[in-house]
PDB file of C-alpha atoms in Angstrom:
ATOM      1  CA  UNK A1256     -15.449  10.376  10.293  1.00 65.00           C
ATOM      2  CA  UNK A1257     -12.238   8.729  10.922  1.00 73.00           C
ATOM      3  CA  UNK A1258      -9.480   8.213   8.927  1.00 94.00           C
ATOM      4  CA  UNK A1259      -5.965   9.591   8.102  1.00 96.00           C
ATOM      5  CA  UNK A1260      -5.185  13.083   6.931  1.00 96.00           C
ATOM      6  CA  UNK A1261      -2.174  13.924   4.357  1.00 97.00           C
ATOM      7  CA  UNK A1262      -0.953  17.567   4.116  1.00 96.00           C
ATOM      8  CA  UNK A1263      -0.456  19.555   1.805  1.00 96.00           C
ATOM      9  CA  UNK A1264      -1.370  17.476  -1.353  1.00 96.00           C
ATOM     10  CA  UNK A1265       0.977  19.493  -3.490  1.00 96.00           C
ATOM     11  CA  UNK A1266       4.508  19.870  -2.015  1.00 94.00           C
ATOM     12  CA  UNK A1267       7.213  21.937  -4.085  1.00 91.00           C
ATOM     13  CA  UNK A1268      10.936  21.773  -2.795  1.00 88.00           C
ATOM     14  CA  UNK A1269      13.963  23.964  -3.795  1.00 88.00           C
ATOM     15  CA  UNK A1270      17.259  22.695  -4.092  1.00 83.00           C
ATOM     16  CA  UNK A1271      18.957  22.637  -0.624  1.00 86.00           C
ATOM     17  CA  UNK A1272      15.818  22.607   0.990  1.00 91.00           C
ATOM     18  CA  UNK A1273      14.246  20.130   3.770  1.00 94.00           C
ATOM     19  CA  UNK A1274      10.600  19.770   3.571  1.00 95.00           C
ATOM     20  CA  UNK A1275       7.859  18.190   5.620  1.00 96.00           C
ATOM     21  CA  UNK A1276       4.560  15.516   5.256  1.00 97.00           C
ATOM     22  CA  UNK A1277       2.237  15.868   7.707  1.00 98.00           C
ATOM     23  CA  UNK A1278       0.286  12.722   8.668  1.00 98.00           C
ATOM     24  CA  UNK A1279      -2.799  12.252  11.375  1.00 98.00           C
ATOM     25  CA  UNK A1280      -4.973   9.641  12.209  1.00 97.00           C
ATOM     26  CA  UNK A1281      -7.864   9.390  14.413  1.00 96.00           C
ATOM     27  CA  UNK A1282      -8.533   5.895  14.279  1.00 95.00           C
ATOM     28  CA  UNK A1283      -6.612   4.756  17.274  1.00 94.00           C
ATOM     29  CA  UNK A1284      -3.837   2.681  15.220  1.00 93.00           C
ATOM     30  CA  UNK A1285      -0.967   2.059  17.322  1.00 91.00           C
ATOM     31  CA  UNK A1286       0.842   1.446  14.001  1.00 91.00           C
ATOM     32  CA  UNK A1287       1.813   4.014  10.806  1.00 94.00           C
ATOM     33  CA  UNK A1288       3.866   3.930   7.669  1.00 95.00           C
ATOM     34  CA  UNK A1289       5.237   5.970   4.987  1.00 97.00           C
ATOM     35  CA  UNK A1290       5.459   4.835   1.637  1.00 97.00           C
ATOM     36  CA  UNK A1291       6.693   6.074  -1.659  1.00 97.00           C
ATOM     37  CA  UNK A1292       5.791   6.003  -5.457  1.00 97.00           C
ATOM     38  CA  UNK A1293       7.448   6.703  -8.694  1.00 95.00           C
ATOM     39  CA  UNK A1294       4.757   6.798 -11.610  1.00 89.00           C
ATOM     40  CA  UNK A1295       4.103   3.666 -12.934  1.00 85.00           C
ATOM     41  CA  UNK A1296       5.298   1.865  -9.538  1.00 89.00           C
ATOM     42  CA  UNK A1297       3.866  -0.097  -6.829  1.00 92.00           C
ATOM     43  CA  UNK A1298       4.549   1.591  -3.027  1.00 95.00           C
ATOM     44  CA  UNK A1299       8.250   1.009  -1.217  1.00 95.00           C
ATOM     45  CA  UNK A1300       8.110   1.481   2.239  1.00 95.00           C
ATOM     46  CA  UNK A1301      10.309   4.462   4.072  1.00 96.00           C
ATOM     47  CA  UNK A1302       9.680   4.309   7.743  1.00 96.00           C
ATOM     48  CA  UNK A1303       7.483   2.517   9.909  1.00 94.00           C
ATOM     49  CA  UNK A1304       6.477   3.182  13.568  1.00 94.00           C
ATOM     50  CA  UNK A1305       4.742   0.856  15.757  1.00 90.00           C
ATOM     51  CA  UNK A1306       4.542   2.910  18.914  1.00 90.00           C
ATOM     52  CA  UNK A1307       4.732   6.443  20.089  1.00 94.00           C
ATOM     53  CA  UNK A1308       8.674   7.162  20.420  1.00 95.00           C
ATOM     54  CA  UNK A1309       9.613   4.512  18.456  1.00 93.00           C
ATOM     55  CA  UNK A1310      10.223   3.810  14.419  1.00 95.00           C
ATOM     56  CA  UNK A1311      12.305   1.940  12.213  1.00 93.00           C
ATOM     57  CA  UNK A1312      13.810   2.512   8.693  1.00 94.00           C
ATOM     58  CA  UNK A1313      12.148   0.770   5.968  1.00 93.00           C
ATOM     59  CA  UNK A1314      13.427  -0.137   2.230  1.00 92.00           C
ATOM     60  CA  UNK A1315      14.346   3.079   0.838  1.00 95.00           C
ATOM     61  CA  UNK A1316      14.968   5.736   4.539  1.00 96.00           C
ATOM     62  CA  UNK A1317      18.316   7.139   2.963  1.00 96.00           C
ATOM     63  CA  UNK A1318      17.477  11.254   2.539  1.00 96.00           C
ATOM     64  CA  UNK A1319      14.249  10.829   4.893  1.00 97.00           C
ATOM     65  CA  UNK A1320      13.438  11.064   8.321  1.00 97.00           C
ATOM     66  CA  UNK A1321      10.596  10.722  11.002  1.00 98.00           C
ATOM     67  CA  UNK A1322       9.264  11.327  14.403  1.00 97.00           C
ATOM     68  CA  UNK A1323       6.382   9.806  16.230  1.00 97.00           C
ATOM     69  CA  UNK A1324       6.208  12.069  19.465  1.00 97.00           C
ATOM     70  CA  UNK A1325       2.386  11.551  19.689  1.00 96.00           C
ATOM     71  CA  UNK A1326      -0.305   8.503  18.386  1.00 96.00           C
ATOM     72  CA  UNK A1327      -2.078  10.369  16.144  1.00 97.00           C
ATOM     73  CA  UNK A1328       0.745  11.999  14.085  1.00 98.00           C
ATOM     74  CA  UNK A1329       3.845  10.567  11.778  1.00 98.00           C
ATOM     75  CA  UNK A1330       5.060  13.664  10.009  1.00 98.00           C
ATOM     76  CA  UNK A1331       8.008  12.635   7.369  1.00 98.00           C
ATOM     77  CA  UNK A1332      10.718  14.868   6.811  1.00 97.00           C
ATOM     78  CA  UNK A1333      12.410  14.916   3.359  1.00 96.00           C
ATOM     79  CA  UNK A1334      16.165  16.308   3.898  1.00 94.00           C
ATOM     80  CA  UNK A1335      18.183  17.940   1.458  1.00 90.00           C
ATOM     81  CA  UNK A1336      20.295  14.534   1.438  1.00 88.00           C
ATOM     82  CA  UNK A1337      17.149  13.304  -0.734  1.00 89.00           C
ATOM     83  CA  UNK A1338      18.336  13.675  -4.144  1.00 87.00           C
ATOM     84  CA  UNK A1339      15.621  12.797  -6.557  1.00 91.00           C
ATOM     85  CA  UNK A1340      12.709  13.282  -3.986  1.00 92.00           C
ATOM     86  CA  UNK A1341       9.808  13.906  -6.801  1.00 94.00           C
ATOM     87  CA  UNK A1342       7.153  11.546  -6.320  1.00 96.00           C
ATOM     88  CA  UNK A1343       3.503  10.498  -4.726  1.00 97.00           C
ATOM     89  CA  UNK A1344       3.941   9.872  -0.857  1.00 98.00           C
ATOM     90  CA  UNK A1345       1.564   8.040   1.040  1.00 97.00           C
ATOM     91  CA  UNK A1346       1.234   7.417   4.874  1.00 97.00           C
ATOM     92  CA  UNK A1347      -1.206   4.366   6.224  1.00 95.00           C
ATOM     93  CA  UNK A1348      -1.631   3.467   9.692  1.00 94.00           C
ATOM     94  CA  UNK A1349      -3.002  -0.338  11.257  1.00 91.00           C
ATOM     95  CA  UNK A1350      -4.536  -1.942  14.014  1.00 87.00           C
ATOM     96  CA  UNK A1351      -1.701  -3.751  15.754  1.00 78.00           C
ATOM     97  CA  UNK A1352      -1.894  -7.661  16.683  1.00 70.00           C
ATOM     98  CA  UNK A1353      -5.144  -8.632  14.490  1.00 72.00           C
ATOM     99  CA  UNK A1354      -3.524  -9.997  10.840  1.00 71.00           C
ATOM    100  CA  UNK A1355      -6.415  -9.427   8.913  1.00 79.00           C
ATOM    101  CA  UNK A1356      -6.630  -5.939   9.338  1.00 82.00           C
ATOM    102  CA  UNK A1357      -5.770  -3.573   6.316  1.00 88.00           C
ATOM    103  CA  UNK A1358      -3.590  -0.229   6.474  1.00 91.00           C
ATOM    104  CA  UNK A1359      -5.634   2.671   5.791  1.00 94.00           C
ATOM    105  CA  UNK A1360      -3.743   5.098   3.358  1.00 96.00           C
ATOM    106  CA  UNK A1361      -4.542   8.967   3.302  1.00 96.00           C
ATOM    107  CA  UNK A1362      -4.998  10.867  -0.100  1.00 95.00           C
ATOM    108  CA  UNK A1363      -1.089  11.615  -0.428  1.00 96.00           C
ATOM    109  CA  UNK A1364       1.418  14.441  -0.986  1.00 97.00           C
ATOM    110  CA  UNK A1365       2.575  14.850  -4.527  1.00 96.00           C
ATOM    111  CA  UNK A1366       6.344  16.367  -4.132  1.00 95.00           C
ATOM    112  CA  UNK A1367       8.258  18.096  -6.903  1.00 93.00           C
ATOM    113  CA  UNK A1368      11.290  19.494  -7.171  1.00 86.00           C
ATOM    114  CA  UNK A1369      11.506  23.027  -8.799  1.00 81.00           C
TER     115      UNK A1369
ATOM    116  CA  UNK B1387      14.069 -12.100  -5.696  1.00 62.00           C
ATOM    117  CA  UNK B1388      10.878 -10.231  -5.916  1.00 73.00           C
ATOM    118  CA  UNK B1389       8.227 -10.662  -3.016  1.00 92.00           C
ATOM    119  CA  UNK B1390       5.098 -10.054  -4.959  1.00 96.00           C
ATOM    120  CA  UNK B1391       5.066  -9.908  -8.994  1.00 97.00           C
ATOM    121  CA  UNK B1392       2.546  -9.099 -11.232  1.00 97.00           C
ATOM    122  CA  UNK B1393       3.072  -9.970 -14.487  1.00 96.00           C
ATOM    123  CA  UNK B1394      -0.162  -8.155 -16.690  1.00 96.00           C
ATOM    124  CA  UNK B1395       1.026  -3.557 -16.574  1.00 94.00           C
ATOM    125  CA  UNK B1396      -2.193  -3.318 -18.436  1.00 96.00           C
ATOM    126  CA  UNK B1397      -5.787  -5.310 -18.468  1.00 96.00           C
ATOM    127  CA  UNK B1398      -8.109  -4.626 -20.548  1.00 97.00           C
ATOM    128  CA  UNK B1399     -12.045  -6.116 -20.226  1.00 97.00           C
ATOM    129  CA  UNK B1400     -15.499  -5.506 -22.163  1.00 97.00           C
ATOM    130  CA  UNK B1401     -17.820  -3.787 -19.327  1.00 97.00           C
ATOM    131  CA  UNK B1402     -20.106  -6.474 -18.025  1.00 97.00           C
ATOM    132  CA  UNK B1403     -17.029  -8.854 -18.114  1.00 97.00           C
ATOM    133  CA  UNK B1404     -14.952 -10.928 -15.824  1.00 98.00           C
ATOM    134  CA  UNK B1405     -11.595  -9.872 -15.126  1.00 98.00           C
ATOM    135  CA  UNK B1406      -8.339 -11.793 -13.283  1.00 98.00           C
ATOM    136  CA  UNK B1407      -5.735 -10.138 -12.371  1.00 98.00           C
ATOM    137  CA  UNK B1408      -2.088 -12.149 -11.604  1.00 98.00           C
ATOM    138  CA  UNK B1409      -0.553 -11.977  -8.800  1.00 98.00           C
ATOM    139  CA  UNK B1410       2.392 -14.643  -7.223  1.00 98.00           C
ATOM    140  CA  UNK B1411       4.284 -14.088  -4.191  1.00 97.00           C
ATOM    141  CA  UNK B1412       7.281 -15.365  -2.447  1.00 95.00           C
ATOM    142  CA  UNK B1413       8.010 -16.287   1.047  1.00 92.00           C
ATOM    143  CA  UNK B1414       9.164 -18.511   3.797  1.00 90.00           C
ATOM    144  CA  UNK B1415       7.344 -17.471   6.622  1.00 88.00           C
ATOM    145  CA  UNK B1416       4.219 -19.844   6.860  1.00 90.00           C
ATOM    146  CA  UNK B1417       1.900 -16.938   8.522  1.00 89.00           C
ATOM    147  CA  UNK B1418       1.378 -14.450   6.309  1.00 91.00           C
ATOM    148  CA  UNK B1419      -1.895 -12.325   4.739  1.00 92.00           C
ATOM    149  CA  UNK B1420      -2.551 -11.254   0.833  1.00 95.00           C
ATOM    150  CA  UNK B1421      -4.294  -7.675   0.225  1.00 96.00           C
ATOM    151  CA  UNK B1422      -5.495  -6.419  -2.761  1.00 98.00           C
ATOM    152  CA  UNK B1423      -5.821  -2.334  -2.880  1.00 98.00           C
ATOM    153  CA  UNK B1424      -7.403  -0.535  -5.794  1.00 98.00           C
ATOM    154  CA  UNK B1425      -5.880   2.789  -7.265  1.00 97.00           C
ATOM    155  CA  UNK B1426      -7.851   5.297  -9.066  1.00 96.00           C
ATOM    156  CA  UNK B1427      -6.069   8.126 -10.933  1.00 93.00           C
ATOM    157  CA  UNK B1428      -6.747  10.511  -7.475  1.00 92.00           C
ATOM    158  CA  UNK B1429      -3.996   8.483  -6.137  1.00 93.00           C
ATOM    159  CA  UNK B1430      -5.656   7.023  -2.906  1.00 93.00           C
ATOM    160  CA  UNK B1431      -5.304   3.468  -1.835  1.00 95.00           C
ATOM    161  CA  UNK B1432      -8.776   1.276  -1.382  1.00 96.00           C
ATOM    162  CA  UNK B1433      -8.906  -1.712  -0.137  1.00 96.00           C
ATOM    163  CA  UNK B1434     -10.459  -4.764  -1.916  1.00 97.00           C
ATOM    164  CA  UNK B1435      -9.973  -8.167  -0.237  1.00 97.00           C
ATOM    165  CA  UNK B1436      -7.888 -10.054   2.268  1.00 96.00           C
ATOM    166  CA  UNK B1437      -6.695 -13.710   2.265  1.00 96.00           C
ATOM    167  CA  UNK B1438      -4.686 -14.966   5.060  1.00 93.00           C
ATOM    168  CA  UNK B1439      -2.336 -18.048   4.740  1.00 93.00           C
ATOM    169  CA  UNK B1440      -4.535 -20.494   6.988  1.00 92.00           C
ATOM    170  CA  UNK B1441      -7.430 -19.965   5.363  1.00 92.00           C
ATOM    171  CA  UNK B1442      -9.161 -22.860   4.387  1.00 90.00           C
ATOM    172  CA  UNK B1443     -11.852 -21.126   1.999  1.00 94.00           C
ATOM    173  CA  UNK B1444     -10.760 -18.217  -1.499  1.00 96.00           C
ATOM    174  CA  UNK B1445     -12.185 -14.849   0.128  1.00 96.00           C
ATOM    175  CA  UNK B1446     -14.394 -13.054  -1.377  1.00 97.00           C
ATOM    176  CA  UNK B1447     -16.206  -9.444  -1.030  1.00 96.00           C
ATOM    177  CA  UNK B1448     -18.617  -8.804  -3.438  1.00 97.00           C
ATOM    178  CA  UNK B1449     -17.586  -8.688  -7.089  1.00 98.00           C
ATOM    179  CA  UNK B1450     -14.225  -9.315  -5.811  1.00 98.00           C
ATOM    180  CA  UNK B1451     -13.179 -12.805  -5.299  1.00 97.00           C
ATOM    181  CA  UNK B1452      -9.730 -14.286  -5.101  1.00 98.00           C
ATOM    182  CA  UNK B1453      -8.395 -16.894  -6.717  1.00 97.00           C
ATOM    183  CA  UNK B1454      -5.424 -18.314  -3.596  1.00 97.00           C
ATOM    184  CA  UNK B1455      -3.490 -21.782  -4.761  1.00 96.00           C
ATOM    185  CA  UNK B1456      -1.153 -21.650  -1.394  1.00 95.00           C
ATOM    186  CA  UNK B1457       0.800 -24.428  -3.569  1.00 95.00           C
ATOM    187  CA  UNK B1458       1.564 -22.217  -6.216  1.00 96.00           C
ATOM    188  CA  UNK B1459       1.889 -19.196  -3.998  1.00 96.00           C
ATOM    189  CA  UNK B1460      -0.774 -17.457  -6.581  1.00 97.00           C
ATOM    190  CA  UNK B1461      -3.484 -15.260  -5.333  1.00 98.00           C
ATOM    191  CA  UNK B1462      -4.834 -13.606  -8.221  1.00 98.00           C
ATOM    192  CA  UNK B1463      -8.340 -11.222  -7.957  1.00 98.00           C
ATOM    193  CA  UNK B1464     -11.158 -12.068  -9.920  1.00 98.00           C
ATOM    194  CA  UNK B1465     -13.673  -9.027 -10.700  1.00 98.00           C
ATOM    195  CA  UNK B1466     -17.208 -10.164 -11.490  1.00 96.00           C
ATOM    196  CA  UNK B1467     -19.586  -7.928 -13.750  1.00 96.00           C
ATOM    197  CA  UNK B1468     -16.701  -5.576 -14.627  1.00 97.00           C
ATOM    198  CA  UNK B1469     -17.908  -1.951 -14.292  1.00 97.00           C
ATOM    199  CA  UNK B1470     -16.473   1.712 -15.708  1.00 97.00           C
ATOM    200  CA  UNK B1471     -15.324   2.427 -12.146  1.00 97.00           C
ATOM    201  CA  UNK B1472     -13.464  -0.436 -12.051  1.00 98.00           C
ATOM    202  CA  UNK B1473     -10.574   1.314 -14.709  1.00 98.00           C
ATOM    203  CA  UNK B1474      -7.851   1.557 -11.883  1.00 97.00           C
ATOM    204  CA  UNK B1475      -4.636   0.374 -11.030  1.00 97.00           C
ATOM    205  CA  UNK B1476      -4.649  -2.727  -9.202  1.00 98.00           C
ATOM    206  CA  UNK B1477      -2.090  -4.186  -6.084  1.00 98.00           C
ATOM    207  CA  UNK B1478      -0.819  -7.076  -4.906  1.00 98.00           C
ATOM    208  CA  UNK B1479       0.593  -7.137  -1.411  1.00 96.00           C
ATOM    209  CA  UNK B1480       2.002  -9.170   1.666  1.00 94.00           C
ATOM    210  CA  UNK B1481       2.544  -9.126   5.034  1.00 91.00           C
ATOM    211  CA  UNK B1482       4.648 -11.622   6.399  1.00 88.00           C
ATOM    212  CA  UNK B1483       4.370 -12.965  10.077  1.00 77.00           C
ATOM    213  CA  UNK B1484       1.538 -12.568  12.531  1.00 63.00           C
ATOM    214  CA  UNK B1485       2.067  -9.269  14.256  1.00 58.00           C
ATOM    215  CA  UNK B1486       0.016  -6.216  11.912  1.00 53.00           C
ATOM    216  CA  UNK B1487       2.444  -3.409  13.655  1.00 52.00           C
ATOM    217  CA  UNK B1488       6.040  -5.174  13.034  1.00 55.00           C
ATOM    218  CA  UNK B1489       5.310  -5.912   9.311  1.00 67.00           C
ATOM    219  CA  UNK B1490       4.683  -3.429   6.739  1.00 82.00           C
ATOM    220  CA  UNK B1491       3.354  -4.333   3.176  1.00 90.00           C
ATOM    221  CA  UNK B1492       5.009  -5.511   0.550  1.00 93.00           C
ATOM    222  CA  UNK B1493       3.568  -4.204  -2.964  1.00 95.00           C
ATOM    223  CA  UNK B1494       3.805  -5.511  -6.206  1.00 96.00           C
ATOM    224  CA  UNK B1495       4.181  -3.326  -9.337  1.00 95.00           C
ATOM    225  CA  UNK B1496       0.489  -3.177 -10.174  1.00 97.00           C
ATOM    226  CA  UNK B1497      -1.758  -3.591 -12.978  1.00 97.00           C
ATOM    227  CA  UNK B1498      -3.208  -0.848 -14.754  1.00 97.00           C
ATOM    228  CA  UNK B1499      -7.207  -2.165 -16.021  1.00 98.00           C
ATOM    229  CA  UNK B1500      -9.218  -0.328 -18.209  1.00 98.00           C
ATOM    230  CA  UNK B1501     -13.334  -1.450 -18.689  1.00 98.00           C
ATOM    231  CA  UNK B1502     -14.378  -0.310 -22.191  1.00 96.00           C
ATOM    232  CA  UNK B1503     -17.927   0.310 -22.481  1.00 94.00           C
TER     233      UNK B1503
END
């Protein structure tokens, strides 16, 4: 089946510490995104990418960081620079150039801080 | 200024129901599409329904209609027949301009509904 894989779903980081989301797709989307959400919130966008080797910072990119050396994959990094990193993380991807096409969001990656 | 605002945190509706859910948006660009994405408590994002600015006719997808007055900039969701799956949380987004890869969404702060039985 195809669709877009989050890993791990339970994240814990120490203080100091940089820590990474996977993401993977197999639906062929040419574009992904990470968002983020505090409890109670709707999503605010961290990076985007809408091409292999290429990506752009989004609302909130301060403390975060991204690569997008292959299609299928957008792993986020969350750096130590991050200071209040807890919450629910969630990466979609889209068909490019068709409007009326939906992201697809994977299950997300709770991260806490211990 | 806020993009997309919903007004109604919590919703809640007699099982069986109908339900609307608010939601009004703001923006210049004259091509631009409306999602609405249900929440459960798992966390994962489903989508509902899609109405794009030049559409001439309120979309609709089963139980799930919406409600778009382009004049008012109001696209609110209307759930039919409510159901106990339905308790969720609820959003509101936009993507402004015509090309899907150089526009991310643009959520609103949700709506939490609850179906009582």
């Amino acid at each position: 089946d195809g669709g877009i894989t989050q890993s791990p779903k339970y994240l814990f980081r120490k203080e100091g510490q940089n820590v990474t989301l996977s993401c993977e797709q197999n639906l062929n989307h040419d574009a992904m995104y990470w968002y983020r959400q505090d409890p109670g919130q709707g999503l605010r966008l961290i990076y985007y990418s809408q091409i292999v080797n290429d990506f752009q910072k989004g609302d909130i990119a301060e403390g975060y960081s991204v690569s997008r050396e292959k299609k299928e994959s957008f792993p986020l990094t969350v750096t130590s620079a991050q200071k209040n990193p807890t919450a629910f993380y969630l990466c979609a991807s889209s068909i490019r150039g068709i409007s009326n096409q939906p992201q697809h969001f994977g299950d997300g990656t709770r991260l806490s801080i211990l | 200024a806020q993009k997309i605002t919903q007004t109604q945190p919590g919703m809640f509706v007699q099982e069986k129901e109908a339900v609307t859910l608010d939601c009004t948006y703001d923006t210049s660009d004259p091509s631009y599409g409306l999602f609405w994405y249900k929440q459960p408590s798992s966390g994962e994002m489903i989508f509902l329904i899609y109405q794009g600015s030049y559409d001439q006719q309120n979309a609709t997808e089963g139980r799930y209609s919406l409600n778009f007055q382009k004049a008012r900039k109001s696209a609110n969701l209307v759930i039919s027949a409510s159901q106990l799956g339905d308790s969720a949380m609820y959003f509101c987004a936009m993507r402004e301009g015509r090309d899907t890869g150089r526009r991310a969404l643009t959520f609103g702060s949700g709506t939490r509904l609850q179906v009582q039985p």
